[in-house]
Coordinates of C-alpha atoms and ligand atoms in Angstrom, one line a residue:
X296 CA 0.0 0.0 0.0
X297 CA 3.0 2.6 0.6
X298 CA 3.6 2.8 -3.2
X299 CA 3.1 6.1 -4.8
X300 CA 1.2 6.1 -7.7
X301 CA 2.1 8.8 -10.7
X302 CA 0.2 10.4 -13.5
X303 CA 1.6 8.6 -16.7
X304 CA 3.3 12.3 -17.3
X305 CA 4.9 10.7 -20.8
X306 CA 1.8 9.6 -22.3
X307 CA 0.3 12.9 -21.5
X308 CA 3.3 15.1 -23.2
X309 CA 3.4 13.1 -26.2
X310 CA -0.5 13.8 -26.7
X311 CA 0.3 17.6 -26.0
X312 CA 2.6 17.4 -28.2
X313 CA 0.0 16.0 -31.2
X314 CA -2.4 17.9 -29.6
X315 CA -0.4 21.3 -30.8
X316 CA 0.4 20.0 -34.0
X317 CA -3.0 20.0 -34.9
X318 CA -3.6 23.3 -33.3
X319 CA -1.1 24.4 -35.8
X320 CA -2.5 23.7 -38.8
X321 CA -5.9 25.1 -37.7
X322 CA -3.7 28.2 -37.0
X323 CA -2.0 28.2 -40.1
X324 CA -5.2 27.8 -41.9
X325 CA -6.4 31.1 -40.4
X326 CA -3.4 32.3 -40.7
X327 CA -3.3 32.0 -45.0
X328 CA -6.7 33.4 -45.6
X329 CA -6.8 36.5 -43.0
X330 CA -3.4 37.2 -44.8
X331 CA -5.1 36.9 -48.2
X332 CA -7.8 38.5 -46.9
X333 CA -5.8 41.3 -45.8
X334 CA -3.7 41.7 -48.8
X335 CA -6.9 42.2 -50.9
X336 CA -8.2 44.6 -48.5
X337 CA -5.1 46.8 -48.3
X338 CA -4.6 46.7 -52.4
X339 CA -1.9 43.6 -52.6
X340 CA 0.8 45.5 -50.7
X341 CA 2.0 42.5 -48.9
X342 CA 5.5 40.6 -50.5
X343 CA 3.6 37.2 -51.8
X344 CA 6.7 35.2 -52.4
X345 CA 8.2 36.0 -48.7
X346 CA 5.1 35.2 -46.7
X347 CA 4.1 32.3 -49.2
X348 CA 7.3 30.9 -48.0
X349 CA 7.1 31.6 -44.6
X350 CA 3.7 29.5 -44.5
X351 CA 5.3 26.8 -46.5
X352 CA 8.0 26.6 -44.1
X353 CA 5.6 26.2 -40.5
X354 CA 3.8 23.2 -43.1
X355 CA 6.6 21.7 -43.2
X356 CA 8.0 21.8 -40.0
X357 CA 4.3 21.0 -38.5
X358 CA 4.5 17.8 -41.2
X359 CA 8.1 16.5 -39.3
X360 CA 6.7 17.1 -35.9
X361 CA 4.0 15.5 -37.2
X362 CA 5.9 12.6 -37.9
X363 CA 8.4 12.7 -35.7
X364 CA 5.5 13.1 -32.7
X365 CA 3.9 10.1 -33.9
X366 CA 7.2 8.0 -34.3
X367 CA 8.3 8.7 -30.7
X368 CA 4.8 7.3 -29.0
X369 CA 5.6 4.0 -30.9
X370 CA 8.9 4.2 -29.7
X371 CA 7.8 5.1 -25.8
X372 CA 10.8 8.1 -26.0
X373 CA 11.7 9.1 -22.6
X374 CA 10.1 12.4 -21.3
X375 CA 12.5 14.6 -21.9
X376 CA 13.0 13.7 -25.8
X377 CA 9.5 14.4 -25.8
X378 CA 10.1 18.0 -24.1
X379 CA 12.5 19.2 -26.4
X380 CA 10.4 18.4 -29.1
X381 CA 7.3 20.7 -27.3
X382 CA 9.9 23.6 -26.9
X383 CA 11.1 22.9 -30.4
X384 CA 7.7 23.6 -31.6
X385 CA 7.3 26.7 -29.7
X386 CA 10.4 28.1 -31.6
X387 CA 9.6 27.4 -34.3
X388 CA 6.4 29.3 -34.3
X389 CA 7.9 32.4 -32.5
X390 CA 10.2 32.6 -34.7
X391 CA 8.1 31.6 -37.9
X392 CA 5.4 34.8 -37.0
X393 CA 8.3 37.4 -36.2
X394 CA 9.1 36.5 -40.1
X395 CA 5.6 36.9 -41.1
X396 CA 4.8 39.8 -38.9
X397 CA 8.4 41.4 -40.4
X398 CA 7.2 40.6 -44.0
X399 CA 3.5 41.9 -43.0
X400 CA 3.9 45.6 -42.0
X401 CA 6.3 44.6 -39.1
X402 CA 5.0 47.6 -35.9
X403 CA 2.1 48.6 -38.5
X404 CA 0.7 45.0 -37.8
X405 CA -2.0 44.2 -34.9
X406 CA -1.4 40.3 -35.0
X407 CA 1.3 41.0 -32.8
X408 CA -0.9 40.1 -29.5
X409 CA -0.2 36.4 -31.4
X410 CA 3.3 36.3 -29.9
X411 CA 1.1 36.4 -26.1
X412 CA -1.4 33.6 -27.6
X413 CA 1.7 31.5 -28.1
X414 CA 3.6 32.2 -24.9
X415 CA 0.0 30.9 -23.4
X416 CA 0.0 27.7 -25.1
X417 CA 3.4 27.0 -24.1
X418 CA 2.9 28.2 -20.2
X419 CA -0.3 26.1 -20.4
X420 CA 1.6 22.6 -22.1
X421 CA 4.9 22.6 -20.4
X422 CA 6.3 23.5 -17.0
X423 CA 6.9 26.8 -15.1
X424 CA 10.3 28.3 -15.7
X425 CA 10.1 27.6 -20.3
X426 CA 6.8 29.8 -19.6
X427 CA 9.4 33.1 -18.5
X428 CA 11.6 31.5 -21.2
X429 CA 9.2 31.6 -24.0
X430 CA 8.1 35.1 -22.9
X431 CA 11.4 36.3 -22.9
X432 CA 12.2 35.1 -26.7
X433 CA 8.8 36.5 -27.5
X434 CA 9.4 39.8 -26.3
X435 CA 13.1 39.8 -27.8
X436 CA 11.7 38.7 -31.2
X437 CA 9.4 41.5 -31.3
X438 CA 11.5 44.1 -29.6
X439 CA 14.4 43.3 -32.0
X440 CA 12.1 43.1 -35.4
X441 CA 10.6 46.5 -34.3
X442 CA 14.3 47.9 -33.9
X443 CA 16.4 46.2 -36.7
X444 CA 13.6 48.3 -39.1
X445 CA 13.4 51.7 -37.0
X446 CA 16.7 51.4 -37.4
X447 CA 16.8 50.3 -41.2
X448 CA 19.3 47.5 -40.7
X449 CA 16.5 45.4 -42.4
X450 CA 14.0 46.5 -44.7
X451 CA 10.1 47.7 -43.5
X452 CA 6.8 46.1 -45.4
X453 CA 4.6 49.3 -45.1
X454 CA 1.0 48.6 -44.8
X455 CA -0.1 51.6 -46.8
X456 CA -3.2 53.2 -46.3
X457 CA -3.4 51.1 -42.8
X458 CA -1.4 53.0 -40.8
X459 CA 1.0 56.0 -40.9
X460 CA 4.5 55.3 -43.4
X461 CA 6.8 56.6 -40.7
X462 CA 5.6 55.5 -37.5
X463 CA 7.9 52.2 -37.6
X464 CA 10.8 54.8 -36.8
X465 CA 9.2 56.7 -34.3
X466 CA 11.6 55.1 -30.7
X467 CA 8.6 55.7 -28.7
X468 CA 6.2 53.8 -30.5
X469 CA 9.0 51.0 -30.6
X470 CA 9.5 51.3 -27.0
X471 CA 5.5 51.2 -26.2
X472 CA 4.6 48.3 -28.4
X473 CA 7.9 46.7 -27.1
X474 CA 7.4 46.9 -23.6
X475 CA 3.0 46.3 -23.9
X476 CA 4.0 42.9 -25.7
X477 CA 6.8 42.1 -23.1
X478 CA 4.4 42.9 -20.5
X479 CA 1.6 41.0 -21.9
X480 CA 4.3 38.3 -22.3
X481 CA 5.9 37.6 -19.3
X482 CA 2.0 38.3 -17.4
X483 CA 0.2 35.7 -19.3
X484 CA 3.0 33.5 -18.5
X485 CA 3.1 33.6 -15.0
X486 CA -0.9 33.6 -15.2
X487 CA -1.3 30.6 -17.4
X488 CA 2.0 28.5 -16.1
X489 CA 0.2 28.6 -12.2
X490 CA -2.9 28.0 -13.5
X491 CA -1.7 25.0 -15.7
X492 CA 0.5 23.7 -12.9
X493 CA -2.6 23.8 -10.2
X494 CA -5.1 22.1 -12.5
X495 CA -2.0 19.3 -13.0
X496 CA -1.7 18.6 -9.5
X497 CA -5.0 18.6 -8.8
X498 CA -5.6 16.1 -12.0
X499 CA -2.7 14.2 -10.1
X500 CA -4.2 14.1 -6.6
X501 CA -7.3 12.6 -8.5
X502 CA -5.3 10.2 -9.9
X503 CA -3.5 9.6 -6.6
X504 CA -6.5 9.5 -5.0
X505 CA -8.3 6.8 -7.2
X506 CA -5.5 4.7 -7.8
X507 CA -5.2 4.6 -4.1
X508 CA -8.7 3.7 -3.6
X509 CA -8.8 0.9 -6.5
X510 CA -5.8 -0.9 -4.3
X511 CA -7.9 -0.4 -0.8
X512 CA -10.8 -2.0 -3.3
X513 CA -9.1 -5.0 -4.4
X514 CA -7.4 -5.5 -0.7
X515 CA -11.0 -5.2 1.0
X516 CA -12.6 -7.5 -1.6
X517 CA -9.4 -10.2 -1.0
X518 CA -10.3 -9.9 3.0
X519 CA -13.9 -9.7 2.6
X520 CA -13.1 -13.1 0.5
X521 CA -10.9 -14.7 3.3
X522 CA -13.8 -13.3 6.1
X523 CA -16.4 -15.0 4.0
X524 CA -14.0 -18.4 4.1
X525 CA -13.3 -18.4 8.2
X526 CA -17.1 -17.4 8.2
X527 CA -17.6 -21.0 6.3
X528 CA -15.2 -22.5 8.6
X529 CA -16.8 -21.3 11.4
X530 CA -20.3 -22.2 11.2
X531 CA -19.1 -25.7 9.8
X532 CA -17.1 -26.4 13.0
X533 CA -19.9 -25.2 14.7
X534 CA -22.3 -27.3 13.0
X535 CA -20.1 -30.6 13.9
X536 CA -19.3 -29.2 17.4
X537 CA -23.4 -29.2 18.1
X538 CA -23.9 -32.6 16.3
X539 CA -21.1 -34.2 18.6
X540 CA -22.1 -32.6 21.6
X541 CA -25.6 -33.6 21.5
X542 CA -25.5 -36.8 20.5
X543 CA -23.9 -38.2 24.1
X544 CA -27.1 -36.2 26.0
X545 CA -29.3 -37.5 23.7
X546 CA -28.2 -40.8 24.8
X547 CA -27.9 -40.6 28.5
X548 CA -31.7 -39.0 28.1
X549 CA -32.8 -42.1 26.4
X550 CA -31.4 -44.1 29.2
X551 CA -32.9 -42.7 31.9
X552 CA -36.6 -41.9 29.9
X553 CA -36.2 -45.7 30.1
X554 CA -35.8 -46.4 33.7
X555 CA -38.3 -43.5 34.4
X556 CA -40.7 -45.1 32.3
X557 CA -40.1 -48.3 33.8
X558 CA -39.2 -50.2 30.9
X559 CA -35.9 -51.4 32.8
X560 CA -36.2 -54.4 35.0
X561 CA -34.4 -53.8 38.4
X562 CA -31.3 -55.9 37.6
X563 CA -30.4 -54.3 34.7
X564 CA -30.6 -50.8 36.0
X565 CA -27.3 -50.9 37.2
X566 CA -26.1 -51.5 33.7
X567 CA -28.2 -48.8 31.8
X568 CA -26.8 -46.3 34.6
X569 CA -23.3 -47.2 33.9
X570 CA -24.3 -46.6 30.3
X571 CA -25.1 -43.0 30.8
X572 CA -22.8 -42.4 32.7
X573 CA -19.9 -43.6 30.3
X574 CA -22.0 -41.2 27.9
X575 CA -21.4 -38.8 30.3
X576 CA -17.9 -39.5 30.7
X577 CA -17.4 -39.0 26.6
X578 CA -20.0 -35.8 26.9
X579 CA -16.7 -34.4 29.4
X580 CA -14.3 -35.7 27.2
X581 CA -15.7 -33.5 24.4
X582 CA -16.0 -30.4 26.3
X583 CA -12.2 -31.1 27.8
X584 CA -11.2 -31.3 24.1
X585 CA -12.9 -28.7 22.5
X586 CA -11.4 -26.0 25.8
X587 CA -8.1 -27.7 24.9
X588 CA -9.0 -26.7 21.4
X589 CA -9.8 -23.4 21.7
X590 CA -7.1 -22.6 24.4
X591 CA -4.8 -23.1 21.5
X592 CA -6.1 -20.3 19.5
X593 CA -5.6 -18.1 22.1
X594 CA -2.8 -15.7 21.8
X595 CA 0.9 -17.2 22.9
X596 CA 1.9 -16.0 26.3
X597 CA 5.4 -15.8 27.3
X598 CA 5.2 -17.9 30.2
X599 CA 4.6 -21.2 28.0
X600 CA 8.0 -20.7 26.5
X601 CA 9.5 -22.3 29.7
X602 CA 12.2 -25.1 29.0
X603 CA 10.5 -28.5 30.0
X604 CA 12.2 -32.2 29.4
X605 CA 10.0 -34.4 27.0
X606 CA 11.4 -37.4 27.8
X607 CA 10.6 -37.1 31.8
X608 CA 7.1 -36.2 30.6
X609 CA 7.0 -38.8 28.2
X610 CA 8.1 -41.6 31.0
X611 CA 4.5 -40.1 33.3
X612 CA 2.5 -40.5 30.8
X613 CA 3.6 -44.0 30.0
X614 CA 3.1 -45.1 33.8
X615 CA -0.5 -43.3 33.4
X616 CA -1.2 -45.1 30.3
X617 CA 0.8 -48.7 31.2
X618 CA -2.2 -50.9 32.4
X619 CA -4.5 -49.7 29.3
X620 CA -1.9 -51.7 27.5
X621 CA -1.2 -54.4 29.9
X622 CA -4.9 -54.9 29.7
X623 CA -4.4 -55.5 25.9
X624 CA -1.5 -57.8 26.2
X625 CA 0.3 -55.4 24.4
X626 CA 4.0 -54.9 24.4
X627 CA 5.3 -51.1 25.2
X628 CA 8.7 -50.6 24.1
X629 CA 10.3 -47.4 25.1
X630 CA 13.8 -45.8 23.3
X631 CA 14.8 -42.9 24.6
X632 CA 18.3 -41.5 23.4
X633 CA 21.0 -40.2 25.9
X634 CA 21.1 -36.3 26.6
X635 CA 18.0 -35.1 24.8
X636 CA 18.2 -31.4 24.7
X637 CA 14.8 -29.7 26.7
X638 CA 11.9 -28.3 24.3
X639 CA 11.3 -24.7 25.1
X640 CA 7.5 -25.6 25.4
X641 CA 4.4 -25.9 28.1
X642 CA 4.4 -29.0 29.9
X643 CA 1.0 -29.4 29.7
X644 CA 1.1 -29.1 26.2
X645 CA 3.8 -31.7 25.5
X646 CA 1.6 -34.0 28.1
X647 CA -0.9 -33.2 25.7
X648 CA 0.9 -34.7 22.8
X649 CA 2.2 -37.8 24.4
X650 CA -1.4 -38.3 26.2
X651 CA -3.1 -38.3 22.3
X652 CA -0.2 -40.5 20.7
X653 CA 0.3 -43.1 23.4
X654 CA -3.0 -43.5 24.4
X655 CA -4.2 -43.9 20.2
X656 CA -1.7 -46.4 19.7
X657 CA -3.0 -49.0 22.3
X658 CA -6.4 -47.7 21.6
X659 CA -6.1 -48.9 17.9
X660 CA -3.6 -51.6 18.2
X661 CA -5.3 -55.0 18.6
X662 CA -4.8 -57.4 21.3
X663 CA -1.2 -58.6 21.6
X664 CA 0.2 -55.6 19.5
X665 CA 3.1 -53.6 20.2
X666 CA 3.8 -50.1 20.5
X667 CA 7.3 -48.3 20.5
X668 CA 7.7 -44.7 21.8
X669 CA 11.0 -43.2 20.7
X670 CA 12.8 -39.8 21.5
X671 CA 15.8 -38.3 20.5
X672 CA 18.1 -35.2 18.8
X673 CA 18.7 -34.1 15.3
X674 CA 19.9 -31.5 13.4
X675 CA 17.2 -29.9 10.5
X676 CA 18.2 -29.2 7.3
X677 CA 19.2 -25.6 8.3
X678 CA 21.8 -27.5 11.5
X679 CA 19.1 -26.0 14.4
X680 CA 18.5 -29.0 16.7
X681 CA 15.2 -30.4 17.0
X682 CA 14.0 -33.2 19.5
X683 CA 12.3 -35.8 18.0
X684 CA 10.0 -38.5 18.6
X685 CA 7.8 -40.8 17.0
X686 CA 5.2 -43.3 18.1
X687 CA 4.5 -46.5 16.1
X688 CA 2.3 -49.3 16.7
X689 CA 1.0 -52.6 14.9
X690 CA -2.9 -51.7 14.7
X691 CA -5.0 -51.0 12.0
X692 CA -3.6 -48.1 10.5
X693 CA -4.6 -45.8 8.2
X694 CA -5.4 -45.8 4.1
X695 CA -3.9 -43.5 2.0
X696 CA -7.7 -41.1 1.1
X697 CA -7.7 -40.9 5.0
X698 CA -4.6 -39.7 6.1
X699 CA -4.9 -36.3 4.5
X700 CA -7.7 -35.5 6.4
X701 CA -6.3 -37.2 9.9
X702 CA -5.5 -34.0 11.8
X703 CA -9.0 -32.1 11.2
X704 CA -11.0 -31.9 13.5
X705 CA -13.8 -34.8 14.9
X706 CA -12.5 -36.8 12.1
X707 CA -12.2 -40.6 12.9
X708 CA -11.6 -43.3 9.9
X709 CA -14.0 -46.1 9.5
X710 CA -11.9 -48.5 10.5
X711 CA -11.5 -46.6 13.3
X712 CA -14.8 -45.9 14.4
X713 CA -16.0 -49.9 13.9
X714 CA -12.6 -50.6 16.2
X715 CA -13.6 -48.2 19.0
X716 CA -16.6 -46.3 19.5
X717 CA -15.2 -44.0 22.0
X718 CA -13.7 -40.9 20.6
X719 CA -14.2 -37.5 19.5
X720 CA -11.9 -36.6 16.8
X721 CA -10.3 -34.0 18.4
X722 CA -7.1 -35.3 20.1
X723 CA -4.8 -35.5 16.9
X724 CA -6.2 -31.6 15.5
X725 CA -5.1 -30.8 19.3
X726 CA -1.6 -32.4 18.3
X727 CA -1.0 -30.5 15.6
X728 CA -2.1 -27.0 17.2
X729 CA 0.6 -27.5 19.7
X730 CA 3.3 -28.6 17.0
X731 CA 2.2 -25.3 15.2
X732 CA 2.1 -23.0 18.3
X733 CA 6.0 -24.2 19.5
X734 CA 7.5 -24.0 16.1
X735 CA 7.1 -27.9 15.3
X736 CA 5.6 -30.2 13.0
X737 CA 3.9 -33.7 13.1
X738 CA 3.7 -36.0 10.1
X739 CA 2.4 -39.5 10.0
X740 CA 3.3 -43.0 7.7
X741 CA 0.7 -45.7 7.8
X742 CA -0.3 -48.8 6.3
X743 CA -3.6 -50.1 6.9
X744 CA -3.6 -53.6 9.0
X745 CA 0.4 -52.9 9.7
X746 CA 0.3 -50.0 11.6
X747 CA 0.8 -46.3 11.8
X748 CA 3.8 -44.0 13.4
X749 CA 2.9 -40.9 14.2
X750 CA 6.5 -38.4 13.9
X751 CA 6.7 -35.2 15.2
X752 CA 9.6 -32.2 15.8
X753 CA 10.1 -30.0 18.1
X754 CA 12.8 -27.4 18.4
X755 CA 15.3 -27.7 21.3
X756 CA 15.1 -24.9 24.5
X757 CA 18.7 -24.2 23.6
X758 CA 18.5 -23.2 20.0
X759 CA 18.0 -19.6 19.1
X760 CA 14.4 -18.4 21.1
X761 CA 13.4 -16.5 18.1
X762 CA 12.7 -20.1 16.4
X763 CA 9.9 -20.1 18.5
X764 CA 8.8 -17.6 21.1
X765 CA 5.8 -15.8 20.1
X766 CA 5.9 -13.6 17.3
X767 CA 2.9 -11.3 18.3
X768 CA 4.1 -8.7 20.1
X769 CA 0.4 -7.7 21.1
X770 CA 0.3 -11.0 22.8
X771 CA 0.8 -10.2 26.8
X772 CA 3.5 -11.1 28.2
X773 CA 2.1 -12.7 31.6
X774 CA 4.6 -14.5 33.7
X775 CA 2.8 -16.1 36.4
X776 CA -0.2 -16.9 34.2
X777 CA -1.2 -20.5 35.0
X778 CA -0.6 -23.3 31.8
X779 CA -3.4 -24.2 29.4
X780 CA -5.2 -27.3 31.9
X781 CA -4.7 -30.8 31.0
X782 CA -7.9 -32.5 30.0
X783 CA -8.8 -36.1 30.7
X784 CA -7.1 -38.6 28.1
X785 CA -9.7 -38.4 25.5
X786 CA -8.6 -41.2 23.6
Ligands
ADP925 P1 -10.0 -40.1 18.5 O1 -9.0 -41.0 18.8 O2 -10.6 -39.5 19.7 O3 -11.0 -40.5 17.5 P2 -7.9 -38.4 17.4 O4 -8.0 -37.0 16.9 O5 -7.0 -38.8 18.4 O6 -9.4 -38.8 17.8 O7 -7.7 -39.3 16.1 C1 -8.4 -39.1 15.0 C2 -8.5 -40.3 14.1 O8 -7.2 -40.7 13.7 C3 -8.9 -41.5 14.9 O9 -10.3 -41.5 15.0 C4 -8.4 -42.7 14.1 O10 -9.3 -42.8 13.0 C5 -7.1 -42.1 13.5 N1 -6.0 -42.5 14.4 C6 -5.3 -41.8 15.3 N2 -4.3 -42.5 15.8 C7 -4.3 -43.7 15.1 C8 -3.5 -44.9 15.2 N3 -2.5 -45.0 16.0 N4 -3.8 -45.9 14.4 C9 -4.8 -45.8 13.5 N5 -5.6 -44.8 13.4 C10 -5.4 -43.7 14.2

């Protein structure tokens, strides 16, 4: 948005530039026939050959501009190529009329107040300071015709019967029509240059101004598109977070419209209780999942940068987690390398992660399976140190069409859902939140009825802190603030 935007100043001096060319031959037009026109009126005193020529000449000067004008827009010449040919021009034609007006009667002639009408198209096409310069040529032109002929160094046209014989001699009639003209000159300039020059910067404001306001349109209309898509988002997520939620109370009501209606015999309320109840228990598991979830989207706050040891968390969270396994007859293996740096994370959050791996691999690994849990160090691709860990099992994995979609939220793959009913989709989107929040990354590698390993990277507590600590500075910075809460193992 900072960029400034500019009239295109060359594409409007090259059509000034036509633009006077035309006015040109208009003029000389005019020019030709109030000349003829005058001749006949005065009795053919004017020298024909001498002013014949001098029209001929501005033809074909007006025919190269012409040409060359038109050559130099195909060409895109630079700007000031395109100047010199506008002062050029303007010359030209002072130069051209002090002919004429020498070969027409030279003081004796009123087209004089031309010389002003060209110092006014020039102030008006190009910029300030060639506006005094034009009138000062102009005024020298005329001052030095009228004074070459008082003086007889050239000869006088007399326009006889027009105007007195003698008066071309007369020094103050030289001085007065001198100094009017030079006057007339110099104040149309200044007039017509300020003008011109106000009107352009106002045209370039407007220019400014609209370009400006195209970019702000096409910005608002890109986040008005990206508002429309988190709006989308949004409702979606909460359209799935209602159908999940209600689905465990719509169960637990069932039960207990049951035993209120009495359609339970006595022995088996126990049962249908301890079937709401483990509704209940997912209906908490949800709610724990979906705070966990949108704790993560909270700002990042200093105090969860705070160096913590994976692999002491990891070894909790396996003692938590053992007798799920031992219940399976599953085999827990655990490798943990020597020296592994500490991750410059929450521990809750890391719990988190271990919690949601661990506890999916026994979930989905069969009876008798085996699950490995590794950690260790390596260096990335640009040498920063990241620890490292994986978790791999021998369950039922996941195909290839499902994997893409394994870290979105409440998704669960068939195989999945026929395997274990408990579950609410959430714990591996939760996963990746935290990878994303620390600077880390989780990938998986599955093969259905092998097993899956779930990878993930984290970068080490002594690596540079700008890798990860939070990068919005409008974040608060809150010290004693308590960690994100751990929520029941979902899984
Ligand atoms: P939940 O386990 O509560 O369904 P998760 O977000 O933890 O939710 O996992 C999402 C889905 O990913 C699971 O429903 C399952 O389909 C798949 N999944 C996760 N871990 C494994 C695994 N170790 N083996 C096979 N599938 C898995």
């Amino acid at each position: 948005m900072g960029e400034i935007l500019h009239i295109p100043v060359e594409q409007a001096l090259s059509e000034r530039v036509r633009w006077l060319v035309k006015l040109r031959w208009l003029a000389l037009g005019i020019g030709i026939v109030v000349t003829l026109v005058g001749d006949w009126w005065l009795g053919q005193v004017l020298p024909t050959l001498p002013l014949a020529i001098c029209f001929g000449v501005i033809a074909f000067y007006n025919l190269t501009f012409w040409i060359v004008a038109s050559r130099l827009v195909s060409q895109e010449a630079p700007l000031t190529v395109q100047a010199v040919l506008l002062h050029g021009q303007i010359l030209c034609d002072l130069m051209l009329l002090t002919l004429i007006l020498h070969f027409s009667g030279g003081l004796e002639n009123p087209f004089s107040i031309l010389y002003v009408l060209i110092v006014v198209v020039g102030s008006i096409l190009i910029a300030n300071r060639f506006s005094y310069l034009y009138a000062t040529v102009a005024t020298g032109l005329w001052a030095g015709l009228l004074i070459l002929e008082g003086l007889g160094i050239i000869p006088h046209y007399n326009l006889t019967g027009f105007r007195l014989p003698f008066r071309y001699q007369e020094p103050w009639h030289i001085v007065a029509e001198s100094v009017t003209l030079g006057m007339a000159n110099f104040g149309v300039a200044y007039l017509s240059s300020n003008i011109a020059r106000r009107l352009r910067e106002g045209e370039r404001e407007l220019y400014e101004a609209n370009a400006s306001c195209e970019l702000r349109a096409a910005e608002l209309a890109r986040l008005n598109r990206r508002l429309r898509e988190l709006d989308q988002d949004r409702s979606m997520f909460i359209r799935l977070v209602t159908h999940e939620l209600r689905a465990p109370v719509a169960a637990i009501q069932s039960y207990l419209r049951l035993i209120l209606d009495g359609y339970v015999p006595e022995e088996r309320i126990e049962e249908i209780v301890a079937k709401a109840e483990a509704r209940a228990r997912d209906q908490l598991d949800l709610i724990g999942d979906l705070l966990d979830l949108a704790r993560l989207q909270e700002p990042r706050r200093q105090s969860e940068f705070t160096p913590c040891d994976a692999a002491t968390l990891m070894n909790d969270i396996v003692d938590m987690l053992r007798t799920r396994a031992e219940d399976k007859d599953q085999i827990l293996i655990i490798d943990v390398e020597e020296d592994i740096p500490q991750v410059l994370a929450s521990e809750e959050h890391i719990r988190q992660v271990w919690i949601n791996l661990v506890s999916n691999a026994i979930k989905y690994t069969p009876e008798g399976g085996q699950i490995t849990i590794h950690l260790g160090c390596k260096a990335d691709s640009k040498g920063e140190r990241r620890v490292c860990g994986h978790v791999q099992d021998t369950g039922i994995g996941i195909n290839p069409d499902e994997q893409k979609h394994i870290f979105e939220s409440f998704y669960r793959t068939e195989s999945a859902k026929t395997m274990a009913s408990h579950g609410t989709g959430l714990g591996l989107s939760i996963v990746s939140g935290i990878m994303e929040r620390y600077g880390g990354r989780i990938w998986l590698e599955s093969e259905p009825n092998v097993g899956t390993t779930f990878f993930f990277e984290l970068p080490c507590a002594d690596e540079e802190p700008q890798a990860v600590l939070p990068s919005d500075a409008k974040a608060p910075i809150d010290k004693n603030a308590a960690p994100p809460a751990l929520s029941a193992p979902s899984s």
